[in-house]
Amino acid sequence: MKKCALVTGASRGLGKAVAMSLAKDLELHVLINYASNKGAAEDTLSQIEANGGTGELLPFDVASHEEVRQAIEQWLKDHPEDRLEVLVNNAGVTRDNLMVFMEEEQFDEVINTSLKGMYNVTRHVVQHMVRKRYGRIINMASLSGLKGVPGQVNYSAAKGGMIAATKALAQEVAKRKITVNAVAPGFITSDMTKDLDEDQLKKFVPMNRFGEAEEVADLVSFLASSKAAYITGEVININGGLYS
Ligand code: NAP
């Protein structure tokens, strides 16, 4: 019996760092989800294996309910002995624009990936967790979902929705020893933030720097561990003091 973790969007950035931490710290077999970047996902797997861990690729578009259903149901069918104990809903995209210019597709794309994607994946994984009476679900929210960020009405709405869903689901499944928490990063170095003016923006961060993906991964790893058994329905900020 293998204890497994599914990390969505684990080919790059925060998801990659989370996948590596869960394999290393908790010795979980990691299902590395990605949308299209197979080479990067293979690189995540190679790095996990180089550290003595194990994993496999599980591609699907989190925004497609049917694609997610097929991939997860097939995996569960093919691995009847294994337990999917940890789910990290990390996949997300930004399509920034001011509301007056925001096209419907920019709004829908962000909601469908970041918010509905969490529903699509969690819906199938939580059934398995309920049956096994154990689970850890960690949702990658954002400071945008708490504070609201101009130019990100779509993204702020998706992440705010994710935070509210975290609190609701935590209460539904607490009796089954399943915890559900959200992590809310501020500015973290990754492809998503590479076009931002870091020198300018870091002045607003009390710690005067962007965070590293590995720092977020350490927090996720703790929430996924047995040490965090009594923490549920929480949103934990990790933003260098920018906002709380
Ligand atoms: P990133 O570097 O752009 O990586 C995004 C990851 O999500 C990639 O692995 C990508 O896969 C995957 N992905 C995108 N759309 C997907 C879909 N429809 N289905 C499956 N996978 C999909 O982003 P990041 O900075 O690591 O962000 C990760 C999460 O943290 C996001 O939810 C983001 O909103 C959140 N966050 C980030 C920051 C930050 O400062 N970076 C701050 C707060 C919150 P491919 O490689 O195949 O494209």
mmCIF file of C-alpha atoms and ligand atoms in Angstrom:
data_model
loop_
_atom_site.group_PDB
_atom_site.id
_atom_site.type_symbol
_atom_site.label_atom_id
_atom_site.label_comp_id
_atom_site.label_asym_id
_atom_site.label_seq_id
_atom_site.Cartn_x
_atom_site.Cartn_y
_atom_site.Cartn_z
ATOM 1 C CA MET A 1 0.000 0.000 0.000
ATOM 2 C CA LYS A 2 1.433 3.330 -1.101
ATOM 3 C CA LYS A 3 0.441 6.596 0.555
ATOM 4 C CA CYS A 4 -0.041 9.138 -2.222
ATOM 5 C CA ALA A 5 -0.456 12.872 -2.768
ATOM 6 C CA LEU A 6 -1.996 14.532 -5.816
ATOM 7 C CA VAL A 7 -0.595 17.983 -6.576
ATOM 8 C CA THR A 8 -2.296 19.877 -9.405
ATOM 9 C CA GLY A 9 -0.063 22.127 -11.490
ATOM 10 C CA ALA A 10 3.084 20.392 -10.241
ATOM 11 C CA SER A 11 5.151 20.903 -13.394
ATOM 12 C CA ARG A 12 6.368 24.348 -12.387
ATOM 13 C CA GLY A 13 6.566 26.962 -9.643
ATOM 14 C CA LEU A 14 4.863 26.433 -6.298
ATOM 15 C CA GLY A 15 3.312 23.109 -7.306
ATOM 16 C CA LYS A 16 6.695 21.678 -8.249
ATOM 17 C CA ALA A 17 8.217 22.735 -4.919
ATOM 18 C CA VAL A 18 5.198 21.288 -3.056
ATOM 19 C CA ALA A 19 5.470 17.972 -4.922
ATOM 20 C CA MET A 20 9.165 17.741 -4.035
ATOM 21 C CA SER A 21 8.553 18.577 -0.346
ATOM 22 C CA LEU A 22 5.726 16.041 0.057
ATOM 23 C CA ALA A 23 7.920 13.327 -1.453
ATOM 24 C CA LYS A 24 10.905 14.248 0.701
ATOM 25 C CA ASP A 25 9.369 15.283 4.053
ATOM 26 C CA LEU A 26 6.394 12.891 4.190
ATOM 27 C CA GLU A 27 7.697 10.135 1.877
ATOM 28 C CA LEU A 28 4.513 10.275 -0.185
ATOM 29 C CA HIS A 29 4.266 8.896 -3.720
ATOM 30 C CA VAL A 30 3.373 12.020 -5.682
ATOM 31 C CA LEU A 31 0.929 12.214 -8.590
ATOM 32 C CA ILE A 32 2.285 15.106 -10.638
ATOM 33 C CA ASN A 33 -0.531 16.829 -12.488
ATOM 34 C CA TYR A 34 0.039 19.369 -15.282
ATOM 35 C CA ALA A 35 -1.925 20.864 -18.182
ATOM 36 C CA SER A 36 0.425 20.780 -21.183
ATOM 37 C CA ASN A 37 4.052 21.091 -20.098
ATOM 38 C CA LYS A 38 5.087 17.421 -20.065
ATOM 39 C CA GLY A 39 8.824 18.152 -20.150
ATOM 40 C CA ALA A 40 8.615 20.271 -17.014
ATOM 41 C CA ALA A 41 6.477 17.627 -15.256
ATOM 42 C CA GLU A 42 9.077 14.975 -16.129
ATOM 43 C CA ASP A 43 11.709 17.247 -14.631
ATOM 44 C CA THR A 44 9.710 17.427 -11.363
ATOM 45 C CA LEU A 45 9.580 13.618 -11.320
ATOM 46 C CA SER A 46 13.339 13.294 -12.023
ATOM 47 C CA GLN A 47 14.137 15.654 -9.169
ATOM 48 C CA ILE A 48 11.854 13.723 -6.789
ATOM 49 C CA GLU A 49 13.579 10.482 -7.815
ATOM 50 C CA ALA A 50 17.026 12.041 -7.449
ATOM 51 C CA ASN A 51 16.102 12.764 -3.804
ATOM 52 C CA GLY A 52 15.113 9.115 -3.289
ATOM 53 C CA GLY A 53 11.345 9.644 -3.671
ATOM 54 C CA THR A 54 8.748 8.247 -6.068
ATOM 55 C CA GLY A 55 5.985 9.686 -8.214
ATOM 56 C CA GLU A 56 4.209 9.512 -11.553
ATOM 57 C CA LEU A 57 2.666 11.908 -14.055
ATOM 58 C CA LEU A 58 -1.114 12.399 -14.088
ATOM 59 C CA PRO A 59 -1.974 14.978 -16.759
ATOM 60 C CA PHE A 60 -5.396 16.585 -16.998
ATOM 61 C CA ASP A 61 -6.929 20.004 -17.430
ATOM 62 C CA VAL A 62 -8.399 20.864 -14.019
ATOM 63 C CA ALA A 63 -11.004 23.038 -15.752
ATOM 64 C CA SER A 64 -12.508 20.028 -17.556
ATOM 65 C CA HIS A 65 -14.849 18.129 -15.239
ATOM 66 C CA GLU A 66 -14.958 15.117 -17.556
ATOM 67 C CA GLU A 67 -11.174 14.926 -18.073
ATOM 68 C CA VAL A 68 -10.592 15.137 -14.317
ATOM 69 C CA ARG A 69 -13.246 12.500 -13.583
ATOM 70 C CA GLN A 70 -11.785 10.057 -16.072
ATOM 71 C CA ALA A 71 -8.171 10.522 -14.918
ATOM 72 C CA ILE A 72 -8.895 10.193 -11.187
ATOM 73 C CA GLU A 73 -11.410 7.355 -11.470
ATOM 74 C CA GLN A 74 -9.026 5.419 -13.724
ATOM 75 C CA TRP A 75 -6.120 5.973 -11.349
ATOM 76 C CA LEU A 76 -8.169 4.814 -8.338
ATOM 77 C CA LYS A 77 -9.335 1.743 -10.302
ATOM 78 C CA ASP A 78 -5.755 0.883 -11.299
ATOM 79 C CA HIS A 79 -4.445 1.322 -7.731
ATOM 80 C CA PRO A 80 -6.988 -0.347 -5.418
ATOM 81 C CA GLU A 81 -4.397 -0.906 -2.691
ATOM 82 C CA ASP A 82 -3.039 2.640 -2.623
ATOM 83 C CA ARG A 83 -4.372 5.539 -0.613
ATOM 84 C CA LEU A 84 -4.709 9.064 -1.870
ATOM 85 C CA GLU A 85 -4.176 10.848 1.429
ATOM 86 C CA VAL A 86 -3.191 14.359 0.342
ATOM 87 C CA LEU A 87 -4.654 16.674 -2.296
ATOM 88 C CA VAL A 88 -3.090 20.035 -3.073
ATOM 89 C CA ASN A 89 -5.297 22.166 -5.348
ATOM 90 C CA ASN A 90 -2.510 24.338 -6.693
ATOM 91 C CA ALA A 91 -3.191 24.768 -10.433
ATOM 92 C CA GLY A 92 -4.130 28.345 -11.243
ATOM 93 C CA VAL A 93 -3.787 31.032 -13.874
ATOM 94 C CA THR A 94 -3.983 34.811 -14.044
ATOM 95 C CA ARG A 95 -5.501 36.884 -16.872
ATOM 96 C CA ASP A 96 -5.113 40.378 -15.437
ATOM 97 C CA ASN A 97 -7.059 43.347 -16.747
ATOM 98 C CA LEU A 98 -8.974 46.276 -15.353
ATOM 99 C CA MET A 99 -12.673 45.498 -14.970
ATOM 100 C CA VAL A 100 -13.646 48.093 -17.591
ATOM 101 C CA PHE A 101 -11.598 46.181 -20.184
ATOM 102 C CA MET A 102 -12.039 42.633 -18.927
ATOM 103 C CA GLU A 103 -13.326 40.224 -21.554
ATOM 104 C CA GLU A 104 -15.717 37.459 -20.608
ATOM 105 C CA GLU A 105 -13.157 34.809 -21.568
ATOM 106 C CA GLN A 106 -10.557 36.355 -19.222
ATOM 107 C CA PHE A 107 -13.045 36.136 -16.371
ATOM 108 C CA ASP A 108 -14.204 32.614 -17.233
ATOM 109 C CA GLU A 109 -10.724 31.176 -17.766
ATOM 110 C CA VAL A 110 -9.560 32.228 -14.317
ATOM 111 C CA ILE A 111 -12.745 31.102 -12.556
ATOM 112 C CA ASN A 112 -12.812 27.785 -14.447
ATOM 113 C CA THR A 113 -9.202 26.920 -13.627
ATOM 114 C CA SER A 114 -8.674 28.313 -10.162
ATOM 115 C CA LEU A 115 -12.134 27.887 -8.618
ATOM 116 C CA LYS A 116 -14.053 25.293 -10.613
ATOM 117 C CA GLY A 117 -10.828 23.298 -11.011
ATOM 118 C CA MET A 118 -10.756 22.910 -7.227
ATOM 119 C CA TYR A 119 -14.349 21.595 -7.329
ATOM 120 C CA ASN A 120 -13.637 19.241 -10.240
ATOM 121 C CA VAL A 121 -10.645 17.591 -8.564
ATOM 122 C CA THR A 122 -11.836 17.651 -4.957
ATOM 123 C CA ARG A 123 -15.244 16.186 -5.857
ATOM 124 C CA HIS A 124 -13.639 12.916 -6.942
ATOM 125 C CA VAL A 125 -10.788 12.751 -4.449
ATOM 126 C CA VAL A 126 -12.863 13.554 -1.366
ATOM 127 C CA GLN A 127 -15.162 10.560 -2.016
ATOM 128 C CA HIS A 128 -12.110 8.306 -1.736
ATOM 129 C CA MET A 129 -10.918 10.128 1.406
ATOM 130 C CA VAL A 130 -14.349 9.842 3.056
ATOM 131 C CA ARG A 131 -14.319 6.075 2.433
ATOM 132 C CA LYS A 132 -10.801 5.798 3.912
ATOM 133 C CA ARG A 133 -11.695 8.152 6.759
ATOM 134 C CA TYR A 134 -8.529 10.184 6.381
ATOM 135 C CA GLY A 135 -7.338 13.065 4.243
ATOM 136 C CA ARG A 136 -5.541 16.356 3.930
ATOM 137 C CA ILE A 137 -6.746 18.931 1.411
ATOM 138 C CA ILE A 138 -4.741 22.105 0.911
ATOM 139 C CA ASN A 139 -6.009 24.824 -1.409
ATOM 140 C CA MET A 140 -3.565 27.331 -2.906
ATOM 141 C CA ALA A 141 -5.418 30.618 -2.449
ATOM 142 C CA SER A 142 -3.757 34.038 -2.573
ATOM 143 C CA LEU A 143 -3.495 37.376 -0.867
ATOM 144 C CA SER A 144 -5.724 38.541 -3.757
ATOM 145 C CA GLY A 145 -8.551 36.400 -2.399
ATOM 146 C CA LEU A 146 -8.380 38.109 0.997
ATOM 147 C CA LYS A 147 -7.473 41.696 0.200
ATOM 148 C CA GLY A 148 -8.657 42.052 -3.399
ATOM 149 C CA VAL A 149 -6.108 43.342 -5.909
ATOM 150 C CA PRO A 150 -6.909 45.930 -8.595
ATOM 151 C CA GLY A 151 -6.544 44.500 -12.087
ATOM 152 C CA GLN A 152 -7.431 41.073 -10.713
ATOM 153 C CA VAL A 153 -11.200 41.109 -10.176
ATOM 154 C CA ASN A 154 -11.379 37.661 -11.823
ATOM 155 C CA TYR A 155 -8.478 36.173 -9.849
ATOM 156 C CA SER A 156 -9.548 37.805 -6.549
ATOM 157 C CA ALA A 157 -13.047 36.361 -7.045
ATOM 158 C CA ALA A 158 -11.666 32.883 -7.776
ATOM 159 C CA LYS A 159 -9.334 32.884 -4.767
ATOM 160 C CA GLY A 160 -11.954 34.435 -2.460
ATOM 161 C CA GLY A 161 -14.342 31.692 -3.556
ATOM 162 C CA MET A 162 -11.698 29.090 -2.879
ATOM 163 C CA ILE A 163 -11.239 30.423 0.665
ATOM 164 C CA ALA A 164 -14.975 30.282 1.402
ATOM 165 C CA ALA A 165 -15.192 26.780 -0.090
ATOM 166 C CA THR A 166 -12.280 25.692 2.129
ATOM 167 C CA LYS A 167 -14.161 26.787 5.257
ATOM 168 C CA ALA A 168 -17.401 25.101 4.146
ATOM 169 C CA LEU A 169 -15.823 21.791 3.119
ATOM 170 C CA ALA A 170 -13.744 21.661 6.318
ATOM 171 C CA GLN A 171 -16.960 21.507 8.339
ATOM 172 C CA GLU A 172 -18.510 18.852 6.063
ATOM 173 C CA VAL A 173 -15.680 16.338 6.397
ATOM 174 C CA ALA A 174 -14.099 17.039 9.801
ATOM 175 C CA LYS A 175 -15.723 13.993 11.408
ATOM 176 C CA ARG A 176 -14.014 11.768 8.827
ATOM 177 C CA LYS A 177 -10.558 12.979 9.915
ATOM 178 C CA ILE A 178 -10.175 15.015 6.745
ATOM 179 C CA THR A 179 -8.728 18.495 7.189
ATOM 180 C CA VAL A 180 -9.203 21.259 4.614
ATOM 181 C CA ASN A 181 -7.058 24.386 4.743
ATOM 182 C CA ALA A 182 -5.984 27.191 2.439
ATOM 183 C CA VAL A 183 -2.612 28.844 2.015
ATOM 184 C CA ALA A 184 -2.548 32.477 0.900
ATOM 185 C CA PRO A 185 0.835 33.485 -0.571
ATOM 186 C CA GLY A 186 1.807 37.054 -1.347
ATOM 187 C CA PHE A 187 4.478 37.655 -4.023
ATOM 188 C CA ILE A 188 6.383 34.428 -4.689
ATOM 189 C CA THR A 189 9.073 34.065 -7.368
ATOM 190 C CA SER A 190 7.697 31.906 -10.218
ATOM 191 C CA ASP A 191 6.662 32.097 -13.888
ATOM 192 C CA MET A 192 3.409 33.718 -12.741
ATOM 193 C CA THR A 193 5.248 36.708 -11.231
ATOM 194 C CA LYS A 194 8.243 36.906 -13.595
ATOM 195 C CA ASP A 195 6.871 39.911 -15.507
ATOM 196 C CA LEU A 196 6.153 41.946 -12.363
ATOM 197 C CA ASP A 197 8.474 44.800 -11.362
ATOM 198 C CA GLU A 198 10.051 43.023 -8.400
ATOM 199 C CA ASP A 199 12.327 45.922 -7.373
ATOM 200 C CA GLN A 200 9.319 48.220 -7.130
ATOM 201 C CA LEU A 201 6.880 45.767 -5.530
ATOM 202 C CA LYS A 202 9.239 44.401 -2.905
ATOM 203 C CA LYS A 203 9.285 47.874 -1.306
ATOM 204 C CA PHE A 204 5.715 47.168 -0.141
ATOM 205 C CA VAL A 205 6.766 43.926 1.537
ATOM 206 C CA PRO A 206 8.038 44.456 5.119
ATOM 207 C CA MET A 207 10.632 41.731 4.535
ATOM 208 C CA ASN A 208 11.718 43.606 1.400
ATOM 209 C CA ARG A 209 11.777 40.537 -0.851
ATOM 210 C CA PHE A 210 9.591 38.105 -2.781
ATOM 211 C CA GLY A 211 9.083 34.681 -1.197
ATOM 212 C CA GLU A 212 10.480 31.430 -2.559
ATOM 213 C CA ALA A 213 8.348 28.520 -3.758
ATOM 214 C CA GLU A 214 10.151 26.275 -1.261
ATOM 215 C CA GLU A 215 8.964 28.470 1.631
ATOM 216 C CA VAL A 216 5.346 27.931 0.569
ATOM 217 C CA ALA A 217 6.067 24.224 0.105
ATOM 218 C CA ASP A 218 7.306 23.938 3.714
ATOM 219 C CA LEU A 219 3.973 25.324 4.948
ATOM 220 C CA VAL A 220 1.960 22.968 2.733
ATOM 221 C CA SER A 221 4.098 20.066 3.882
ATOM 222 C CA PHE A 222 3.317 20.911 7.530
ATOM 223 C CA LEU A 223 -0.440 21.167 6.850
ATOM 224 C CA ALA A 224 -0.282 17.794 5.070
ATOM 225 C CA SER A 225 1.523 16.149 7.985
ATOM 226 C CA SER A 226 0.116 14.391 11.048
ATOM 227 C CA LYS A 227 1.348 17.365 13.124
ATOM 228 C CA ALA A 228 -1.467 19.526 11.688
ATOM 229 C CA ALA A 229 -4.290 17.132 12.637
ATOM 230 C CA TYR A 230 -6.286 19.730 14.630
ATOM 231 C CA ILE A 231 -6.008 22.581 12.123
ATOM 232 C CA THR A 232 -8.920 22.810 9.702
ATOM 233 C CA GLY A 233 -10.900 25.501 7.882
ATOM 234 C CA GLU A 234 -7.953 27.889 8.215
ATOM 235 C CA VAL A 235 -6.378 30.319 5.777
ATOM 236 C CA ILE A 236 -2.682 30.767 6.457
ATOM 237 C CA ASN A 237 -0.938 33.836 5.060
ATOM 238 C CA ILE A 238 2.616 33.569 3.786
ATOM 239 C CA ASN A 239 3.550 36.981 2.465
ATOM 240 C CA GLY A 240 6.554 38.465 4.282
ATOM 241 C CA GLY A 241 4.303 40.688 6.385
ATOM 242 C CA LEU A 242 2.567 42.342 3.420
ATOM 243 C CA TYR A 243 -0.976 41.755 4.681
ATOM 244 C CA SER A 244 -2.728 39.861 7.426
HETATM 245 P P1 NAP B 1 2.978 29.008 -12.503
HETATM 246 O O1 NAP B 1 4.438 29.078 -12.279
HETATM 247 O O2 NAP B 1 2.371 29.783 -13.603
HETATM 248 O O3 NAP B 1 2.582 27.438 -12.656
HETATM 249 C C1 NAP B 1 1.246 27.111 -12.890
HETATM 250 C C2 NAP B 1 1.084 25.606 -12.805
HETATM 251 O O4 NAP B 1 -0.320 25.311 -12.951
HETATM 252 C C3 NAP B 1 1.802 24.856 -13.928
HETATM 253 O O5 NAP B 1 2.250 23.627 -13.405
HETATM 254 C C4 NAP B 1 0.685 24.636 -14.954
HETATM 255 O O6 NAP B 1 0.878 23.488 -15.784
HETATM 256 C C5 NAP B 1 -0.504 24.412 -14.036
HETATM 257 N N1 NAP B 1 -1.790 24.664 -14.681
HETATM 258 C C6 NAP B 1 -2.250 25.833 -15.205
HETATM 259 N N2 NAP B 1 -3.477 25.654 -15.711
HETATM 260 C C7 NAP B 1 -3.801 24.352 -15.500
HETATM 261 C C8 NAP B 1 -4.925 23.543 -15.820
HETATM 262 N N3 NAP B 1 -6.006 24.065 -16.456
HETATM 263 N N4 NAP B 1 -4.915 22.231 -15.461
HETATM 264 C C9 NAP B 1 -3.845 21.691 -14.821
HETATM 265 N N5 NAP B 1 -2.743 22.408 -14.508
HETATM 266 C C10 NAP B 1 -2.725 23.711 -14.844
HETATM 267 O O7 NAP B 1 2.190 29.457 -11.185
HETATM 268 P P2 NAP B 1 2.675 29.526 -9.648
HETATM 269 O O8 NAP B 1 3.196 30.871 -9.377
HETATM 270 O O9 NAP B 1 3.506 28.334 -9.313
HETATM 271 O O10 NAP B 1 1.253 29.435 -8.928
HETATM 272 C C11 NAP B 1 0.749 28.226 -8.388
HETATM 273 C C12 NAP B 1 -0.491 28.545 -7.580
HETATM 274 O O11 NAP B 1 -0.157 29.467 -6.545
HETATM 275 C C13 NAP B 1 -1.617 29.197 -8.382
HETATM 276 O O12 NAP B 1 -2.861 28.732 -7.934
HETATM 277 C C14 NAP B 1 -1.457 30.658 -8.064
HETATM 278 O O13 NAP B 1 -2.664 31.350 -8.221
HETATM 279 C C15 NAP B 1 -1.015 30.590 -6.621
HETATM 280 N N6 NAP B 1 -0.308 31.776 -6.153
HETATM 281 C C16 NAP B 1 0.863 32.152 -6.692
HETATM 282 C C17 NAP B 1 1.500 33.296 -6.218
HETATM 283 C C18 NAP B 1 2.816 33.774 -6.762
HETATM 284 O O14 NAP B 1 3.249 34.864 -6.364
HETATM 285 N N7 NAP B 1 3.494 33.031 -7.633
HETATM 286 C C19 NAP B 1 0.903 34.044 -5.200
HETATM 287 C C20 NAP B 1 -0.296 33.626 -4.657
HETATM 288 C C21 NAP B 1 -0.895 32.479 -5.140
HETATM 289 P P3 NAP B 1 1.691 23.579 -17.199
HETATM 290 O O15 NAP B 1 3.149 23.653 -16.829
HETATM 291 O O16 NAP B 1 1.338 22.316 -17.924
HETATM 292 O O17 NAP B 1 1.228 24.829 -17.881
#
